[in-house]
CSV table of C-alpha atoms and ligand atoms in Angstrom, one decimal:
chain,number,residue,atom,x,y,z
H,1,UNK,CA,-8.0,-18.8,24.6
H,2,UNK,CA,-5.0,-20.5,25.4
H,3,UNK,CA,-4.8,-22.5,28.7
H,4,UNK,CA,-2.2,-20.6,30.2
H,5,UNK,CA,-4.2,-17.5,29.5
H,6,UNK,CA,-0.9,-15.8,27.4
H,7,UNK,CA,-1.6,-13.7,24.7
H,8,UNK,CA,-2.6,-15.6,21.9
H,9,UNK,CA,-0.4,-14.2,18.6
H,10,UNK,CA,-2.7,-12.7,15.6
H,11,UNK,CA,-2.4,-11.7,12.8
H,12,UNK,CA,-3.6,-7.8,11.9
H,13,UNK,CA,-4.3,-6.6,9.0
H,14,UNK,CA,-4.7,-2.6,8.6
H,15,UNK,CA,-6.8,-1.5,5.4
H,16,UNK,CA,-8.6,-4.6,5.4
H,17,UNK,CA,-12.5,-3.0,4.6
H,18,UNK,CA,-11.7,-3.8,1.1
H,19,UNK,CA,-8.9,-4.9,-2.2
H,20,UNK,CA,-5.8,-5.9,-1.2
H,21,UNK,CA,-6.5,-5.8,2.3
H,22,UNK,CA,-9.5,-7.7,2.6
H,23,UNK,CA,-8.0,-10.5,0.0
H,24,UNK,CA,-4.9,-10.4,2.6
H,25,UNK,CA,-7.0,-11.2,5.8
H,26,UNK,CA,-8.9,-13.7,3.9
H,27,UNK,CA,-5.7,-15.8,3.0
H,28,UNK,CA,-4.2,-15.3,6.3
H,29,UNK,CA,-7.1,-16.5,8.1
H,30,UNK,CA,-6.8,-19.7,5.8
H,31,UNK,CA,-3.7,-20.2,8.8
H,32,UNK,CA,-7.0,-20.6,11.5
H,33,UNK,CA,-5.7,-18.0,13.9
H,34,UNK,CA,-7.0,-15.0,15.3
H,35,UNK,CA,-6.7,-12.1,12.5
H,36,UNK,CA,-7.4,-9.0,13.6
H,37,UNK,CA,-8.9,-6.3,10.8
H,38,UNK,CA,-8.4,-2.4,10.7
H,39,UNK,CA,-10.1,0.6,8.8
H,40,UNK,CA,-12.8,3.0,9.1
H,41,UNK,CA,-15.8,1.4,7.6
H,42,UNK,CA,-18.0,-0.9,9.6
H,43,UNK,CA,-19.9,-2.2,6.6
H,44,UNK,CA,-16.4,-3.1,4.7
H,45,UNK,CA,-14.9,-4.7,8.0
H,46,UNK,CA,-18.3,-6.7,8.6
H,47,UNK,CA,-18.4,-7.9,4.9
H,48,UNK,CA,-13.8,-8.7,5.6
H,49,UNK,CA,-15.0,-10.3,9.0
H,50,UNK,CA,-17.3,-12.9,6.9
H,51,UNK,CA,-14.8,-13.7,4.6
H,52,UNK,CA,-12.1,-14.5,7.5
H,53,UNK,CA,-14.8,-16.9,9.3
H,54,UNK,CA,-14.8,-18.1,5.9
H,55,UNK,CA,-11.8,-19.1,5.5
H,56,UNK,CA,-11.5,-20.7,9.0
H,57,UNK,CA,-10.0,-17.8,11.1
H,58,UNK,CA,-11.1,-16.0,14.1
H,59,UNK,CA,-12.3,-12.2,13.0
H,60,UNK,CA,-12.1,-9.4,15.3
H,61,UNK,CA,-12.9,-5.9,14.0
H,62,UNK,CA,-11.6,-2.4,15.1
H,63,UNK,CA,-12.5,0.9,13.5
H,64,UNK,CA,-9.6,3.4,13.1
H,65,UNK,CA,-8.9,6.0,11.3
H,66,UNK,CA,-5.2,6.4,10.8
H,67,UNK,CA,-5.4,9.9,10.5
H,68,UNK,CA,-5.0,10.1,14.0
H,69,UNK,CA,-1.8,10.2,15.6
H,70,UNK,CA,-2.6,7.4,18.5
H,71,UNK,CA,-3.4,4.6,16.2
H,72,UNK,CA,-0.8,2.2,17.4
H,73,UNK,CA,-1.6,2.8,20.7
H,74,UNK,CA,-5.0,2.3,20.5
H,75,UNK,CA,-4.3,-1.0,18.4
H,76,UNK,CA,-1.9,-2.0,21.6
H,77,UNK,CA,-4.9,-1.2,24.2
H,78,UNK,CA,-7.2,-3.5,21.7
H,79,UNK,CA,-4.8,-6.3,21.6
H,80,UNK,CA,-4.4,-6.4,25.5
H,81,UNK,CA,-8.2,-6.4,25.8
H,82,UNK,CA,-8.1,-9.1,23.6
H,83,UNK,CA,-5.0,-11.0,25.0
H,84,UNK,CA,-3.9,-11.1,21.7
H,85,UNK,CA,-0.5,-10.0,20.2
H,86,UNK,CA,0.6,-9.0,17.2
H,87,UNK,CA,2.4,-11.5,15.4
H,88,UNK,CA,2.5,-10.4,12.1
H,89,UNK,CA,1.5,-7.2,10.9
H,90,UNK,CA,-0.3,-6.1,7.4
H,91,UNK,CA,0.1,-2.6,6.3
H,92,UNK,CA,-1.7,-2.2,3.3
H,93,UNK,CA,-4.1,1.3,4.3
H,94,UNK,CA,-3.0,3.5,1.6
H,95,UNK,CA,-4.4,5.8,-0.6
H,96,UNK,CA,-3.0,8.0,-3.6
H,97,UNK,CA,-4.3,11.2,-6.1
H,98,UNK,CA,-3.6,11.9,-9.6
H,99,UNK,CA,-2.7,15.4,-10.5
H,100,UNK,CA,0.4,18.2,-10.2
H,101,UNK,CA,1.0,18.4,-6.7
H,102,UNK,CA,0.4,22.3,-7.1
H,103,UNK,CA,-3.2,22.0,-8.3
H,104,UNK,CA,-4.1,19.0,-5.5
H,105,UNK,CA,-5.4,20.3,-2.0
H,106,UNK,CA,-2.2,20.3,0.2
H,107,UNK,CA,-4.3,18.9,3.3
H,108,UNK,CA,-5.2,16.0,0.9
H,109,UNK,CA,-1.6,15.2,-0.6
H,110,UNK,CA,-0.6,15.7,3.4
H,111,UNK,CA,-2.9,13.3,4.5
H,112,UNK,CA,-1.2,10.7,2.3
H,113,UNK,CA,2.1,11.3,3.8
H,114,UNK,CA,0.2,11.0,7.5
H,115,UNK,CA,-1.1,7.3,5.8
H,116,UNK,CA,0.9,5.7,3.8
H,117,UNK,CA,4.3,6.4,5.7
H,118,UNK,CA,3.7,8.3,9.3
H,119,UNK,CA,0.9,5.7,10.1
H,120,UNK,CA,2.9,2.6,8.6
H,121,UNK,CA,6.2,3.7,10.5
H,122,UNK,CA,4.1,3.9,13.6
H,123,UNK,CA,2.7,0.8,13.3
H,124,UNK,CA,5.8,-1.1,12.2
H,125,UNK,CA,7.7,0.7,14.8
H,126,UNK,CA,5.3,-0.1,17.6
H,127,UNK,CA,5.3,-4.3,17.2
H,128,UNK,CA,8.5,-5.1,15.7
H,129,UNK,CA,10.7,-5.1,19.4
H,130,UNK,CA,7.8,-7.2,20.7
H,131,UNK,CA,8.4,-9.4,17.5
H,132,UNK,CA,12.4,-9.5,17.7
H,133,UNK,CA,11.9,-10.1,21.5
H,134,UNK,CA,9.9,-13.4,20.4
H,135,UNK,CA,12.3,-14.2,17.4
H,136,UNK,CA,9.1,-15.0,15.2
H,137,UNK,CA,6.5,-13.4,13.1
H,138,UNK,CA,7.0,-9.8,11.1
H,139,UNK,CA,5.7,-6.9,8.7
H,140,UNK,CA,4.5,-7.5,5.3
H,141,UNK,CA,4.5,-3.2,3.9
H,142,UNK,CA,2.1,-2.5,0.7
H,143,UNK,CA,4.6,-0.1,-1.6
H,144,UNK,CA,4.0,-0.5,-5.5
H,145,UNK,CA,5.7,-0.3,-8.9
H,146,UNK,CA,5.5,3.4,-8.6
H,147,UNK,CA,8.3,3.0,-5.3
H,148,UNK,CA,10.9,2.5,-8.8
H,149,UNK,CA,10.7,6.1,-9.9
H,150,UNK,CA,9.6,9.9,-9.1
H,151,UNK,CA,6.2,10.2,-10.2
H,152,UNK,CA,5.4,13.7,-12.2
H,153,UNK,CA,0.8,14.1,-11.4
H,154,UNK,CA,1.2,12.2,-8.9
H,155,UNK,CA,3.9,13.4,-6.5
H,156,UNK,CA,3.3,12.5,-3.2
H,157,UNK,CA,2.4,9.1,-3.9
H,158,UNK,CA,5.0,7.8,-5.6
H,159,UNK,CA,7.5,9.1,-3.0
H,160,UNK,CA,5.5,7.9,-0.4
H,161,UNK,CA,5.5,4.3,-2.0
H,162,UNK,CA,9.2,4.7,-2.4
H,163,UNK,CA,9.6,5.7,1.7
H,164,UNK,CA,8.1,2.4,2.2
H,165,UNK,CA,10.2,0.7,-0.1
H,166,UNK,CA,13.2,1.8,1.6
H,167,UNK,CA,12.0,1.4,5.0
H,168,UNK,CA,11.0,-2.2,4.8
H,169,UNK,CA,14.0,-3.3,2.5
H,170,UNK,CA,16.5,-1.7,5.0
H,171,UNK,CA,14.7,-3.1,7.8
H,172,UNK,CA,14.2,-7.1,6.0
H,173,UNK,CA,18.4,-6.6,6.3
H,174,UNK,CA,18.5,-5.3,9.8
H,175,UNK,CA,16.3,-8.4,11.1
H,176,UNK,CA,17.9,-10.8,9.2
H,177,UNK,CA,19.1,-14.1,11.9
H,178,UNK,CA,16.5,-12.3,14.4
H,179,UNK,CA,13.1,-15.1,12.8
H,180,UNK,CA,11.6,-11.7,11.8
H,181,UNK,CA,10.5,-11.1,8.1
H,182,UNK,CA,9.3,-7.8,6.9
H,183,UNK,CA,8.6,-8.1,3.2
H,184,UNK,CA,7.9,-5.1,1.0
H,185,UNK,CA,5.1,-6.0,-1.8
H,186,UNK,CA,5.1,-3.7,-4.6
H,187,UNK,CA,2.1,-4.3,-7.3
H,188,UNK,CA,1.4,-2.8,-10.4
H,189,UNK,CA,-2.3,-2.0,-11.5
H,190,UNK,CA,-4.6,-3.9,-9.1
H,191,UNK,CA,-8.7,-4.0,-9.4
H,192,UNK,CA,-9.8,-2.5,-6.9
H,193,UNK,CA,-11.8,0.9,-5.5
H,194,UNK,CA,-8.3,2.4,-5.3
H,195,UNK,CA,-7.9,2.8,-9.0
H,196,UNK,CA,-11.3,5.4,-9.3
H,197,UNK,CA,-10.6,6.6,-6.2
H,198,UNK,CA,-7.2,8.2,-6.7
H,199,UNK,CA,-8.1,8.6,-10.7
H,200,UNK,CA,-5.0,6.6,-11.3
H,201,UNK,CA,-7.3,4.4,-13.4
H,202,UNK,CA,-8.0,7.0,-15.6
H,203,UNK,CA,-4.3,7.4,-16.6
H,204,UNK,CA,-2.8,6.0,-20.1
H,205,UNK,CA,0.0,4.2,-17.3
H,206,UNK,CA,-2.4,2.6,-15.5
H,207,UNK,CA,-4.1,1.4,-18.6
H,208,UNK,CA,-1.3,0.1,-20.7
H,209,UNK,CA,-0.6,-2.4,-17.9
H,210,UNK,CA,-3.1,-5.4,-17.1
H,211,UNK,CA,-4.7,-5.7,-13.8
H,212,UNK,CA,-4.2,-7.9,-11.4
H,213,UNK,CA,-6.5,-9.3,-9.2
H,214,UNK,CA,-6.4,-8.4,-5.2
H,215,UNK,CA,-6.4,-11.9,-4.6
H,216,UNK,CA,-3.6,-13.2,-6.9
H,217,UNK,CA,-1.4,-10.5,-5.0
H,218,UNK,CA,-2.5,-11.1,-1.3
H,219,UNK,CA,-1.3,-14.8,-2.4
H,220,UNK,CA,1.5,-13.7,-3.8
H,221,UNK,CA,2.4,-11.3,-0.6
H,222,UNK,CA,1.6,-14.2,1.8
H,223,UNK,CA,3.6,-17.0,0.3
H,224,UNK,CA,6.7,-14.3,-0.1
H,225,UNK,CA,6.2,-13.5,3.1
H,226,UNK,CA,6.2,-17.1,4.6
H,227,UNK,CA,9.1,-17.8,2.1
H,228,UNK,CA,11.4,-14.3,3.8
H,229,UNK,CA,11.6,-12.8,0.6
H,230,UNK,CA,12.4,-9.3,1.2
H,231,UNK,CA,10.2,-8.1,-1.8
H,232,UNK,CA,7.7,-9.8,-3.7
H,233,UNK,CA,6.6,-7.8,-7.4
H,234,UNK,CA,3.7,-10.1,-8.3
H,235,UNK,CA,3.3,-10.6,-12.0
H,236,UNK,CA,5.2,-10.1,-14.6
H,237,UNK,CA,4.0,-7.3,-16.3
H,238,UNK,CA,4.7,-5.3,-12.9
H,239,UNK,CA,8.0,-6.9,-12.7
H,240,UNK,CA,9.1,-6.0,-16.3
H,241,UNK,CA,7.6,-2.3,-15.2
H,242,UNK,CA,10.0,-2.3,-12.4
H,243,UNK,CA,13.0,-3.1,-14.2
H,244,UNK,CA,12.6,-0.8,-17.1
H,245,UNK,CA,12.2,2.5,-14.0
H,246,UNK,CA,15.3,1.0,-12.9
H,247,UNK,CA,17.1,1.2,-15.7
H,248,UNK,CA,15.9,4.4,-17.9
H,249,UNK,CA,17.6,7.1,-16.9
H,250,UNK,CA,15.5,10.2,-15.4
H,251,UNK,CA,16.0,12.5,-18.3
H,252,UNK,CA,14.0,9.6,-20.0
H,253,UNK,CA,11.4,8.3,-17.3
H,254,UNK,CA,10.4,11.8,-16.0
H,255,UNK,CA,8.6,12.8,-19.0
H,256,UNK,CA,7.6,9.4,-20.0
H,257,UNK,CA,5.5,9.2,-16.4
H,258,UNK,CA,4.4,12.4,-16.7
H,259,UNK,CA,2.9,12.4,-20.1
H,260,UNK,CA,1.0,8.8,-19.3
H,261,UNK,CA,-0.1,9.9,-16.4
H,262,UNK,CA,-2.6,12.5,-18.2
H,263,UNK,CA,-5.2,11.4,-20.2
H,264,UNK,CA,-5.7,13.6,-23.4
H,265,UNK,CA,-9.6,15.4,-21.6
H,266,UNK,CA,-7.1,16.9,-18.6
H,267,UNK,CA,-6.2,20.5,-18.8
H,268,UNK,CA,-2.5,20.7,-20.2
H,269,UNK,CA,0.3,20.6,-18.0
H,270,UNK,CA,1.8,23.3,-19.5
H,271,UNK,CA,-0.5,26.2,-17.6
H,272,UNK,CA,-1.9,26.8,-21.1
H,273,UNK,CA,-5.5,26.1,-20.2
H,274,UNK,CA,-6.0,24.0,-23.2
H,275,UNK,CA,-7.2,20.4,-23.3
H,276,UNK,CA,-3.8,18.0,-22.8
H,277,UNK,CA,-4.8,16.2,-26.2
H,278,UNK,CA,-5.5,19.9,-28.0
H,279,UNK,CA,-1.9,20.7,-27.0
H,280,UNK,CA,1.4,19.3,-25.4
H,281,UNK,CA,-0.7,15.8,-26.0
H,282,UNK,CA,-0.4,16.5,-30.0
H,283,UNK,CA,3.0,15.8,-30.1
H,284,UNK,CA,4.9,18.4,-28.4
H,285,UNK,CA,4.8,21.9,-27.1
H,286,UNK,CA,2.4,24.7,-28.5
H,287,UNK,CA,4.9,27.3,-30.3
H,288,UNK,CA,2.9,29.7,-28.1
H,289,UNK,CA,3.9,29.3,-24.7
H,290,UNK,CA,6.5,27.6,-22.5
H,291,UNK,CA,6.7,23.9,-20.5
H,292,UNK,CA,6.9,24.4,-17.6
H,293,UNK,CA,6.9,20.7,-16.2
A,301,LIG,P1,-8.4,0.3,-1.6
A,301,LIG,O1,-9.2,-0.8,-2.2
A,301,LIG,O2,-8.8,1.7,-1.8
A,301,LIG,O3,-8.3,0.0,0.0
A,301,LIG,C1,-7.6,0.8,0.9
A,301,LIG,C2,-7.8,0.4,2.3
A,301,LIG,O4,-7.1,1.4,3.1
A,301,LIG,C3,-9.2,0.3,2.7
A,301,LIG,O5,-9.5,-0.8,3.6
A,301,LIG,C4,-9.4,1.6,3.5
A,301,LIG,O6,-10.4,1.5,4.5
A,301,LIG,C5,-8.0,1.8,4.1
A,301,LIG,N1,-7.8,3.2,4.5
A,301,LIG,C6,-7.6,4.2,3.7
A,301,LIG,N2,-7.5,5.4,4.5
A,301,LIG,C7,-7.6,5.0,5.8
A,301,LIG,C8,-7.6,5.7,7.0
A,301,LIG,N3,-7.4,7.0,7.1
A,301,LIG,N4,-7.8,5.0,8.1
A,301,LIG,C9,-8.0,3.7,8.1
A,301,LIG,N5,-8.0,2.9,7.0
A,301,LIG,C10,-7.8,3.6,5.8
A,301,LIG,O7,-6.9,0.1,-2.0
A,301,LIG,P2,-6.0,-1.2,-2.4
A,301,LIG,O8,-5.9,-1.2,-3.9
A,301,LIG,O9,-6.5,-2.3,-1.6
A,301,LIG,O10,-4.6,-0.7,-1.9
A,301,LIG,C11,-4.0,-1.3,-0.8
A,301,LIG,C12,-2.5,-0.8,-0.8
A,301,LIG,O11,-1.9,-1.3,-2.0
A,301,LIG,C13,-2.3,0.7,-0.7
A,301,LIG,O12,-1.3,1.0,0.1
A,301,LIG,C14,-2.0,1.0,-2.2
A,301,LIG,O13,-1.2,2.2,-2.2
A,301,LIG,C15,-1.2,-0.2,-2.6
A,301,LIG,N6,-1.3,-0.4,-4.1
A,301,LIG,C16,-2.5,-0.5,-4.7
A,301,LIG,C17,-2.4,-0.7,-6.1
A,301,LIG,C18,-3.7,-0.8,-7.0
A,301,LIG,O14,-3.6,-0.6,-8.2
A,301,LIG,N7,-4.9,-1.0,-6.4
A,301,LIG,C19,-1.2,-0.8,-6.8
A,301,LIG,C20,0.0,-0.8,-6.1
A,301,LIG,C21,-0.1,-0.6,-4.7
A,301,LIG,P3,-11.5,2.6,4.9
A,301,LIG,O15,-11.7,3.5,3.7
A,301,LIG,O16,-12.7,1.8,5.2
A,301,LIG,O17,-10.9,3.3,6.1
């Protein structure tokens, strides 16, 4: 506690139970501050605590679940109890599901959208005037590769990576001359439980390009973000990913996406009911029946 008994600024990291999160507390914590770590697993926050004592920082937990509509405000009440402040905020709670959006669970692919953009807005919304007001600190924003295109089997998280792209690139240009970064971090393939989870890893896309570690990027992400880059792609696989979305045009991509984000033991995306790799996976449509991706 400082002597003047002021709100002492942290740093707080939301989605820090595990991956990129947890690497991203870890390396900010090497700074010796305060760092403050979100999600909704005591076990993962205890183990992400550890690390940050670790690493010479001052761990405090809070279990949220950003599924519910008050998170920032509950953060805020945490902070004051805490006389902390949030000095620069980590949003890299996410989650993502392979498959066509009509075949999903709508609650599921809603819940991404309540996530990775209504919970991130929130958040980023809540802290940045206190930031601007203090002329320091900022908002690093997890996006991805898949923020570069529309994603065909898996919808909802590719837009929603994009949303976040946009948001924190417009808002890295609004804040410029205000000593307020937000940087947008957008990864390709990165080891961690998100891969299985979402069955992303399972996809030819996600295997074709290496894997990087969570702690190569949460370096990466950190020195950008001390550096006011406005985006940081980390590695150059994901970077030469990025530029070829950019450039292909969608009559191209679309397809491409779609058809390596199948594997060949999915049912075809044609409605057929056949095995992907006993049909459109072959080489092309079945005589029999038409696309209708
Ligand atoms: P991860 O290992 O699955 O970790 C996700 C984190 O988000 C966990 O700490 C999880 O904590 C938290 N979280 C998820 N839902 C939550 C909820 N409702 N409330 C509170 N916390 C929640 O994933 P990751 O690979 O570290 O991904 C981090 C970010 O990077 C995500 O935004 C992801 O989209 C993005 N990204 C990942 C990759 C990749 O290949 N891994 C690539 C590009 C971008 P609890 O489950 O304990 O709540």
């Amino acid at each position: 506690m400082s002597v003047s008994g002021e709100p002492r600024p942290a740093t707080v990291v939301v989605g820090a139970s595990r991956g990129i999160g947890r690497a991203i507390a870890k390396v900010a914590a090497g700074d010796r501050g305060p760092v403050v770590i979100i999600a909704r697993s005591l076990d993962g926050l205890t183990a992400a605590a550890s690390d940050v004592r670790d690493a010479g920082g001052e761990p405090y937990m809070l279990q949220l679940d950003l599924l519910s509509l008050d998170t920032s405000a509950q953060l805020e009440d945490f902070l004051t109890s805490n006389r902390l402040l949030c000095d620069v905020l980590v949003n890299s709670a996410g989650y993502g599901l392979r498959g066509a959006a009509a075949a999903l669970p709508s609650g599921s692919q809603l819940g991404m959208i309540d996530v990775n953009i209504r919970a991130l807005s929130d958040l980023t919304l809540r802290f940045l005037p206190g930031m601007v007001n203090r002329r320091r600190g900022g908002v690093i924003n997890l996006s991805s590769i898949a923020s570069f295109s529309p994603g065909p089997n898996m919808a909802v998280y590719y837009a929603s990576k994009s949303f976040v792209r946009s948001f924190s690139e417009a808002l890295h240009e609004e804040l410029r001359h205000t000593g307020v970064i937000v940087t947008c971090v957008a990864p390709g393939p990165v080891d961690t439980e998100f891969l299985a989870r979402s069955g992303a890893g399972r996809a030819a896309l996600f295997k074709i390009l290496p894997r990087l570690t969570s702690d190569f990027v949460a370096k990466r992400a950190w020195r950008g973000f001390k550096a006011g880059r406005r985006l940081v792609i980390p590695g150059a696989s994901a970077k030469l990913a990025a530029l070829t979305a950019s450039v292909l045009p969608s009559a191209i991509l679309l397809p491409l996406i779609h058809r390596l984000q199948h594997r060949s033991s999915d049912p075809c995306r044609c409605g057929s009911g056949l095995r992907f790799s006993e049909c459109c996976g072959k080489g092309g449509m079945r005589s029999s029946h038409t696309h209708r991706g």
